[in-house]
Short mmCIF file of C-alpha atoms and ligand atoms in Angstrom, two decimals:
data_model
loop_
_atom_site.label_atom_id
_atom_site.label_comp_id
_atom_site.label_asym_id
_atom_site.label_seq_id
_atom_site.Cartn_x
_atom_site.Cartn_y
_atom_site.Cartn_z
CA UNK A 47 -31.35 72.90 -117.08
CA UNK A 48 -27.73 71.86 -116.78
CA UNK A 49 -26.60 69.78 -113.79
CA UNK A 50 -24.74 72.84 -112.52
CA UNK A 51 -27.99 74.86 -112.64
CA UNK A 52 -29.80 72.03 -110.85
CA UNK A 53 -27.15 72.01 -108.12
CA UNK A 54 -27.33 75.78 -107.69
CA UNK A 55 -31.15 75.59 -107.50
CA UNK A 56 -30.76 73.03 -104.70
CA UNK A 57 -28.20 75.17 -102.88
CA UNK A 58 -30.54 78.17 -103.01
CA UNK A 59 -33.26 76.20 -101.24
CA UNK A 60 -31.17 75.49 -98.15
CA UNK A 61 -30.04 77.66 -95.27
CA UNK A 62 -27.39 75.15 -94.21
CA UNK A 63 -24.93 73.45 -96.54
CA UNK A 64 -22.37 70.96 -95.26
CA UNK A 65 -19.49 69.95 -97.53
CA UNK A 66 -17.63 66.66 -97.07
CA UNK A 67 -14.72 65.01 -98.92
CA UNK A 68 -12.78 61.74 -98.73
CA UNK A 69 -10.77 60.23 -95.88
CA UNK A 70 -6.99 60.52 -96.04
CA UNK A 71 -7.45 63.77 -97.93
CA UNK A 72 -5.10 65.12 -100.55
CA UNK A 73 -4.86 68.68 -101.85
CA UNK A 74 -7.72 68.18 -104.36
CA UNK A 75 -10.01 66.86 -101.62
CA UNK A 76 -9.25 69.93 -99.49
CA UNK A 77 -9.14 72.32 -102.45
CA UNK A 78 -12.48 71.29 -103.93
CA UNK A 79 -14.22 71.14 -100.56
CA UNK A 80 -12.86 74.41 -99.16
CA UNK A 81 -12.93 76.12 -102.58
CA UNK A 82 -16.66 75.35 -102.90
CA UNK A 83 -17.19 76.55 -99.33
CA UNK A 84 -15.37 79.82 -100.11
CA UNK A 85 -17.45 80.40 -103.26
CA UNK A 86 -20.76 79.64 -101.53
CA UNK A 87 -19.89 81.68 -98.42
CA UNK A 88 -19.04 84.73 -100.56
CA UNK A 89 -22.11 84.26 -102.77
CA UNK A 90 -24.65 83.60 -100.02
CA UNK A 91 -23.51 85.44 -96.87
CA UNK A 92 -26.79 84.59 -95.07
CA UNK A 93 -26.38 80.83 -95.44
CA UNK A 94 -24.43 78.68 -93.02
CA UNK A 95 -21.78 76.79 -94.98
CA UNK A 96 -19.54 74.22 -93.29
CA UNK A 97 -16.64 72.03 -94.42
CA UNK A 98 -16.19 68.95 -92.25
CA UNK A 99 -13.85 66.00 -91.81
CA UNK A 100 -10.66 65.36 -89.88
CA UNK A 101 -8.08 68.11 -89.77
CA UNK A 102 -4.82 66.90 -91.25
CA UNK A 103 -1.67 68.52 -89.81
CA UNK A 104 0.23 68.22 -93.11
CA UNK A 105 -2.58 70.04 -94.94
CA UNK A 106 -3.28 72.71 -92.32
CA UNK A 107 -1.56 75.27 -94.56
CA UNK A 108 -4.43 74.78 -97.05
CA UNK A 109 -7.26 75.28 -94.57
CA UNK A 110 -9.13 74.12 -91.47
CA UNK A 111 -12.27 72.04 -91.02
CA UNK A 112 -15.40 73.10 -89.12
CA UNK A 113 -16.68 71.18 -86.11
CA UNK A 114 -20.48 70.88 -86.08
CA UNK A 115 -23.09 69.08 -84.00
CA UNK A 116 -25.24 66.26 -85.37
CA UNK A 117 -28.40 68.37 -85.22
CA UNK A 118 -26.99 70.79 -87.83
CA UNK A 119 -27.60 68.08 -90.42
CA UNK A 120 -31.34 67.94 -89.78
CA UNK A 121 -32.38 70.43 -92.48
CA UNK A 122 -29.10 70.60 -94.35
CA UNK A 123 -28.02 69.99 -97.91
CA UNK A 124 -24.88 67.83 -97.94
CA UNK A 125 -22.40 68.02 -100.83
CA UNK A 126 -19.55 65.50 -101.07
CA UNK A 127 -16.63 66.41 -103.32
CA UNK A 128 -13.85 64.25 -104.80
CA UNK A 129 -15.10 60.96 -103.31
CA UNK A 130 -15.96 58.01 -105.57
CA UNK A 131 -17.37 55.61 -102.97
CA UNK A 132 -19.61 56.39 -100.00
CA UNK A 133 -17.57 54.32 -97.46
CA UNK A 134 -14.62 56.63 -98.15
CA UNK A 135 -16.50 59.82 -97.20
CA UNK A 136 -14.85 61.44 -94.21
CA UNK A 137 -17.39 61.83 -91.40
CA UNK A 138 -20.13 59.27 -91.80
CA UNK A 139 -22.82 61.79 -90.92
CA UNK A 140 -22.79 62.81 -94.63
CA UNK A 141 -25.84 60.64 -95.02
CA UNK A 142 -27.95 62.34 -92.34
CA UNK A 143 -28.81 65.57 -94.15
CA UNK A 144 -32.04 66.17 -96.06
CA UNK A 145 -30.47 65.83 -99.51
CA UNK A 146 -27.12 64.67 -100.83
CA UNK A 147 -25.11 65.74 -103.90
CA UNK A 148 -21.95 64.06 -105.20
CA UNK A 149 -19.42 66.11 -107.24
CA UNK A 150 -16.43 64.08 -108.40
CA UNK A 151 -13.90 63.31 -111.12
CA UNK A 152 -13.26 59.61 -110.38
CA UNK A 153 -14.97 56.85 -112.38
CA UNK A 154 -18.57 56.77 -111.16
CA UNK A 155 -18.42 53.29 -109.62
CA UNK A 156 -21.01 54.24 -107.02
CA UNK A 157 -23.45 56.97 -108.05
CA UNK A 158 -24.57 57.74 -104.47
CA UNK A 159 -26.75 60.69 -103.47
CA UNK A 160 -29.89 62.37 -104.78
CA UNK A 161 -27.92 64.20 -107.46
CA UNK A 162 -24.52 63.54 -108.89
CA UNK A 163 -22.24 65.44 -111.22
CA UNK A 164 -19.35 63.17 -112.15
CA UNK A 165 -16.86 63.68 -114.97
CA UNK A 166 -14.05 61.14 -114.93
CA UNK A 167 -12.21 62.98 -117.71
CA UNK A 168 -11.55 66.02 -115.54
CA UNK A 169 -8.07 66.56 -114.11
CA UNK A 170 -9.33 67.42 -110.63
CA UNK A 171 -12.58 67.99 -108.76
CA UNK A 172 -11.24 71.51 -108.13
CA UNK A 173 -11.41 72.12 -111.91
CA UNK A 174 -15.11 71.22 -111.80
CA UNK A 175 -15.75 73.58 -108.88
CA UNK A 176 -14.20 76.39 -110.94
CA UNK A 177 -16.44 75.47 -113.90
CA UNK A 178 -19.44 75.46 -111.56
CA UNK A 179 -18.59 79.02 -110.54
CA UNK A 180 -17.89 80.11 -114.11
CA UNK A 181 -21.07 78.72 -115.61
CA UNK A 182 -23.12 80.49 -112.96
CA UNK A 183 -20.90 83.55 -112.57
CA UNK A 184 -23.95 85.89 -112.62
CA UNK A 185 -24.98 84.43 -109.29
CA UNK A 186 -21.72 83.25 -107.74
CA UNK A 187 -18.61 85.02 -106.45
CA UNK A 188 -15.07 83.72 -106.76
CA UNK A 189 -12.82 85.18 -104.08
CA UNK A 190 -9.03 85.27 -104.20
CA UNK A 191 -9.00 82.65 -101.43
CA UNK A 192 -11.33 80.38 -103.43
CA UNK A 193 -8.99 80.73 -106.43
CA UNK A 194 -6.00 79.80 -104.22
CA UNK A 195 -7.79 76.70 -102.94
CA UNK A 196 -8.86 75.53 -106.41
CA UNK A 197 -5.37 76.13 -107.81
CA UNK A 198 -3.91 73.98 -105.00
CA UNK A 199 -6.39 71.20 -105.83
CA UNK A 200 -5.52 71.16 -109.53
CA UNK A 201 -1.77 71.42 -108.88
CA UNK A 202 -2.10 68.51 -106.43
CA UNK A 203 -4.01 66.10 -108.64
CA UNK A 204 -1.89 66.78 -111.72
CA UNK A 205 1.40 66.25 -109.86
CA UNK A 206 2.24 69.93 -110.32
CA UNK A 207 1.08 69.89 -113.96
CA UNK A 208 2.90 66.71 -114.87
CA UNK A 209 0.00 64.42 -115.84
CA UNK A 210 -3.74 64.25 -116.46
CA UNK A 211 -3.63 67.59 -118.26
CA UNK A 212 -5.83 68.83 -121.06
CA UNK A 213 -6.45 72.22 -122.60
CA UNK A 214 -9.45 72.79 -120.31
CA UNK A 215 -7.29 72.22 -117.22
CA UNK A 216 -4.78 74.78 -118.40
CA UNK A 217 -7.51 77.27 -119.38
CA UNK A 218 -8.97 77.02 -115.86
CA UNK A 219 -5.50 77.42 -114.34
CA UNK A 220 -5.05 80.54 -116.48
CA UNK A 221 -8.34 81.95 -115.17
CA UNK A 222 -7.31 81.22 -111.58
CA UNK A 223 -3.96 82.96 -112.09
CA UNK A 224 -5.88 86.07 -113.14
CA UNK A 225 -7.07 86.15 -109.51
CA UNK A 226 -3.47 86.78 -108.46
CA UNK A 227 -2.90 83.36 -106.89
CA UNK A 228 0.48 83.31 -105.16
CA UNK A 229 1.63 80.20 -107.04
CA UNK A 230 5.37 80.34 -106.16
CA UNK A 231 4.54 80.07 -102.46
CA UNK A 232 2.07 77.23 -103.14
CA UNK A 233 4.59 75.29 -105.23
CA UNK A 234 7.32 75.78 -102.67
CA UNK A 235 4.96 74.45 -99.98
CA UNK A 236 4.03 71.44 -102.12
CA UNK A 237 7.45 70.61 -103.54
CA UNK A 238 9.80 70.93 -100.60
CA UNK A 239 10.31 68.30 -97.88
CA UNK A 240 12.07 68.28 -94.52
CA UNK A 241 15.65 67.05 -94.31
CA UNK A 242 14.43 63.89 -92.54
CA UNK A 243 12.00 63.24 -95.39
CA UNK A 244 14.81 63.86 -97.90
CA UNK A 245 16.92 61.20 -96.18
CA UNK A 246 14.07 58.70 -96.44
CA UNK A 247 13.59 59.69 -100.10
CA UNK A 248 17.26 58.91 -100.74
CA UNK A 249 16.86 55.54 -99.05
CA UNK A 250 13.78 54.70 -101.12
CA UNK A 251 15.55 55.59 -104.38
CA UNK A 252 18.56 53.46 -103.42
CA UNK A 253 16.49 50.46 -102.38
CA UNK A 254 13.44 50.43 -104.62
CA UNK A 255 13.02 47.10 -106.43
CA UNK A 256 12.59 47.39 -110.20
CA UNK A 257 11.47 44.23 -112.01
CA UNK A 258 12.29 43.45 -115.64
CA UNK A 259 8.69 44.23 -116.57
CA UNK A 260 9.17 47.84 -115.44
CA UNK A 261 7.24 47.40 -112.19
CA UNK A 262 8.87 49.09 -109.21
CA UNK A 263 7.87 48.70 -105.59
CA UNK A 264 9.02 49.67 -102.16
CA UNK A 265 7.74 48.48 -98.79
CA UNK A 266 7.70 51.27 -96.26
CA UNK A 267 7.72 49.59 -92.85
CA UNK A 268 6.50 51.05 -89.58
CA UNK A 269 10.10 51.04 -88.41
CA UNK A 270 11.26 53.18 -91.32
CA UNK A 271 8.36 55.58 -90.92
CA UNK A 272 9.01 55.96 -87.18
CA UNK A 273 12.78 56.28 -87.59
CA UNK A 274 12.33 59.01 -90.18
CA UNK A 275 10.45 61.22 -87.66
CA UNK A 276 8.40 62.74 -90.44
CA UNK A 277 6.06 64.57 -88.11
CA UNK A 278 3.26 66.30 -89.97
CA UNK A 279 4.71 65.61 -93.40
CA UNK A 280 3.25 62.14 -93.85
CA UNK A 281 4.62 59.85 -96.53
CA UNK A 282 2.92 61.26 -99.64
CA UNK A 283 6.27 62.54 -100.94
CA UNK A 284 7.50 58.93 -101.35
CA UNK A 285 4.77 58.01 -103.85
CA UNK A 286 6.14 59.78 -106.98
CA UNK A 287 9.78 58.81 -106.35
CA UNK A 288 10.01 55.50 -108.33
CA UNK A 289 8.71 57.38 -111.41
CA UNK A 290 12.05 59.22 -111.49
CA UNK A 291 13.60 56.01 -112.87
CA UNK A 292 13.26 55.95 -116.64
CA UNK A 293 12.44 52.28 -117.15
CA UNK A 294 9.67 52.24 -114.56
CA UNK A 295 6.24 51.78 -116.15
CA UNK A 296 4.14 51.17 -113.03
CA UNK A 297 4.94 51.34 -109.35
CA UNK A 298 3.59 50.76 -105.86
CA UNK A 299 4.44 51.99 -102.40
CA UNK A 300 3.27 49.60 -99.67
CA UNK A 301 2.87 51.59 -96.49
CA UNK A 302 2.64 49.45 -93.37
CA UNK A 303 -0.09 50.46 -90.93
CA UNK A 304 -0.10 50.23 -87.14
CA UNK A 305 -2.32 47.14 -87.47
CA UNK A 306 0.36 45.44 -89.60
CA UNK A 307 -1.53 45.52 -92.91
CA UNK A 308 -0.44 47.69 -95.84
CA UNK A 309 -2.00 50.63 -97.59
CA UNK A 310 -0.99 50.36 -101.24
CA UNK A 311 -0.50 53.40 -103.41
CA UNK A 312 -0.43 52.23 -106.99
CA UNK A 313 0.59 54.32 -110.00
CA UNK A 314 1.19 53.69 -113.69
CA UNK A 315 2.27 55.47 -116.81
CA UNK A 316 1.25 52.65 -119.13
CA UNK A 317 -1.26 49.97 -118.15
CA UNK A 318 -4.59 50.65 -116.44
CA UNK A 319 -4.20 49.73 -112.77
CA UNK A 320 -7.53 50.63 -111.12
CA UNK A 321 -8.88 47.25 -112.25
CA UNK A 322 -6.07 45.61 -110.25
CA UNK A 323 -6.67 47.94 -107.28
CA UNK A 324 -10.30 46.79 -107.25
CA UNK A 325 -9.13 43.21 -106.71
CA UNK A 326 -7.40 44.43 -103.52
CA UNK A 327 -10.17 46.39 -101.77
CA UNK A 328 -9.32 49.55 -103.65
CA UNK A 329 -10.00 51.63 -106.72
CA UNK A 330 -9.30 55.06 -108.10
CA UNK A 331 -8.18 56.48 -111.44
CA UNK A 332 -6.92 54.36 -114.35
CA UNK A 333 -3.32 55.46 -113.66
CA UNK A 334 -3.47 56.38 -109.95
CA UNK A 335 -5.18 54.06 -107.50
CA UNK A 336 -5.15 52.95 -103.91
CA UNK A 337 -5.64 49.47 -102.44
CA UNK A 338 -5.00 47.30 -99.37
CA UNK A 339 -2.76 44.29 -98.70
CA UNK A 340 -3.82 42.53 -95.51
CA UNK A 341 -0.59 40.55 -95.14
CA UNK A 342 2.68 39.68 -96.89
CA UNK A 343 0.87 37.13 -99.05
CA UNK A 344 -1.35 39.90 -100.45
CA UNK A 345 1.76 42.04 -101.03
CA UNK A 346 3.31 39.25 -103.10
CA UNK A 347 0.05 38.59 -104.92
CA UNK A 348 -0.33 42.25 -105.84
CA UNK A 349 3.27 42.48 -107.07
CA UNK A 350 2.77 39.36 -109.19
CA UNK A 351 -0.51 40.68 -110.60
CA UNK A 352 0.95 44.01 -111.77
CA UNK A 353 4.12 42.31 -113.02
CA UNK A 354 2.04 39.86 -115.08
CA UNK A 355 -0.16 42.66 -116.45
CA UNK A 356 2.93 44.61 -117.60
CA UNK A 357 4.39 41.49 -119.20
CA UNK A 358 1.09 40.78 -120.96
CA UNK A 359 0.94 44.37 -122.25
CA UNK A 360 4.49 44.07 -123.58
CA UNK A 361 3.72 40.73 -125.25
CA UNK A 362 0.58 42.22 -126.85
CA UNK A 363 2.70 45.08 -128.25
CA UNK A 364 5.16 42.64 -129.81
CA UNK A 365 2.43 40.60 -131.52
P1 AMP B 280 -3.75 57.45 -103.05
O1 AMP B 280 -2.79 56.40 -103.42
O2 AMP B 280 -4.33 57.28 -101.70
O3 AMP B 280 -3.21 58.83 -103.31
O4 AMP B 280 -5.01 57.30 -104.01
C1 AMP B 280 -4.93 57.39 -105.41
C2 AMP B 280 -6.32 57.39 -105.98
O5 AMP B 280 -6.97 56.16 -105.66
C3 AMP B 280 -7.20 58.49 -105.42
O6 AMP B 280 -7.96 58.99 -106.47
C4 AMP B 280 -8.05 57.80 -104.40
O7 AMP B 280 -9.30 58.39 -104.33
C5 AMP B 280 -8.15 56.37 -104.91
N1 AMP B 280 -8.16 55.41 -103.81
C6 AMP B 280 -7.20 55.25 -102.86
N2 AMP B 280 -7.52 54.26 -102.01
C7 AMP B 280 -8.70 53.75 -102.41
C8 AMP B 280 -9.56 52.71 -101.94
N3 AMP B 280 -9.25 51.94 -100.89
N4 AMP B 280 -10.72 52.49 -102.62
C9 AMP B 280 -11.03 53.23 -103.70
N5 AMP B 280 -10.27 54.22 -104.20
C10 AMP B 280 -9.12 54.49 -103.58
#
C-alpha cells in the first residue's frame, strides 16, 4: 500500500475528519487545508469534514474556517497540513482526536502524528493534496472549488511561479487549469496591494539596508505598520521586495510585534538559511524561513550571522 492509500483507508474509517494547518497561515496553508476539505466533502457527502483555525481577514477571499466544539474531536480523525512542527499547529486541540495524520512539504524536523506523509522536495502542500486526489481518483472527486484552492496554494508558495518549481509542479498546475480555474482573478487578488501598502513598499525599497555581502534587511517598526493603516492586508507584501535589487543574495524583514520583539522573515537565493533560522527559534525551508528576535541584540546577532555566512560562501567560491 502507498502512504496515500493508507491515508485514504484511515479517512474511510471515520465519520468526522478535522483538518488543521499552521498559525499565521499563508495561501498554501489555506489552500491545502480547504482544498483537502473540498475533495473529501465532495467524495464522502455523509462524513462531517471541518477545517479549523483562526480566520484571517486578509485571506478571507480564499475561504472561511469552521467553528467546532471540543467534543467533536472525541471520535475524529485529525489531519494537519503544511505544518512542520506541532507547536505551530493552529488550534491546539489538534492533538485531541482519535488519530492524527501529518501531510507536509517542509523538512520533517518533527514527524508528529500516527501517520505522516512528508515530501520536502514538493513545491507546496497543495501540490501533494492534488497528487493524493489523482492517485486515488477512482474514489475521490476534485471539484472546481478544490482546484481553485489548490492552485492558490501552489501559486502562493512558489511566489507566483517564481521559485521552487519543478516539472511536477507545472504538470499539476496544468491539470488544475483543466478545471477552469479563474487564474487571472486569483493573480490579481494576490499581486495587487492597496495604495497605503504601495506607499510603504516604496519606503522599504528606498530605505532597505544592503550590505556588501549581498544581505539586505529592513526593520518594520510598530509605528510604520500603524501609520501605514494596512487594515486586512498585513505585511506579507513587504517580504519579497528586497529581492527586486539585483545584488541581494539573502534578505530579512524584521517585523516588530506588539510585545516589542521581532518576527523575522528570512529569505535567500543562494545560501541555506533554515539552519540560521533554527538558531533563532525558527525554521522552515532551505531558502525561505521564519525566526524570532527577542530584542535589538538578537536583531544584530541575526544580521551578523547571515552576513558572515554569505561572506564565507563567497570566500569558499573564490578558493
Ligand atoms: P514566513 O516568513 O512566516 O512566511 O515563513 C517562511 C517559512 O518558514 C514557512 O515555510 C514557515 O512555515 C517557516 N517558519 C516561519 N516561522 C517559523 C518558526 N518560528 N519556526 C519554524 N518554521 C517557521
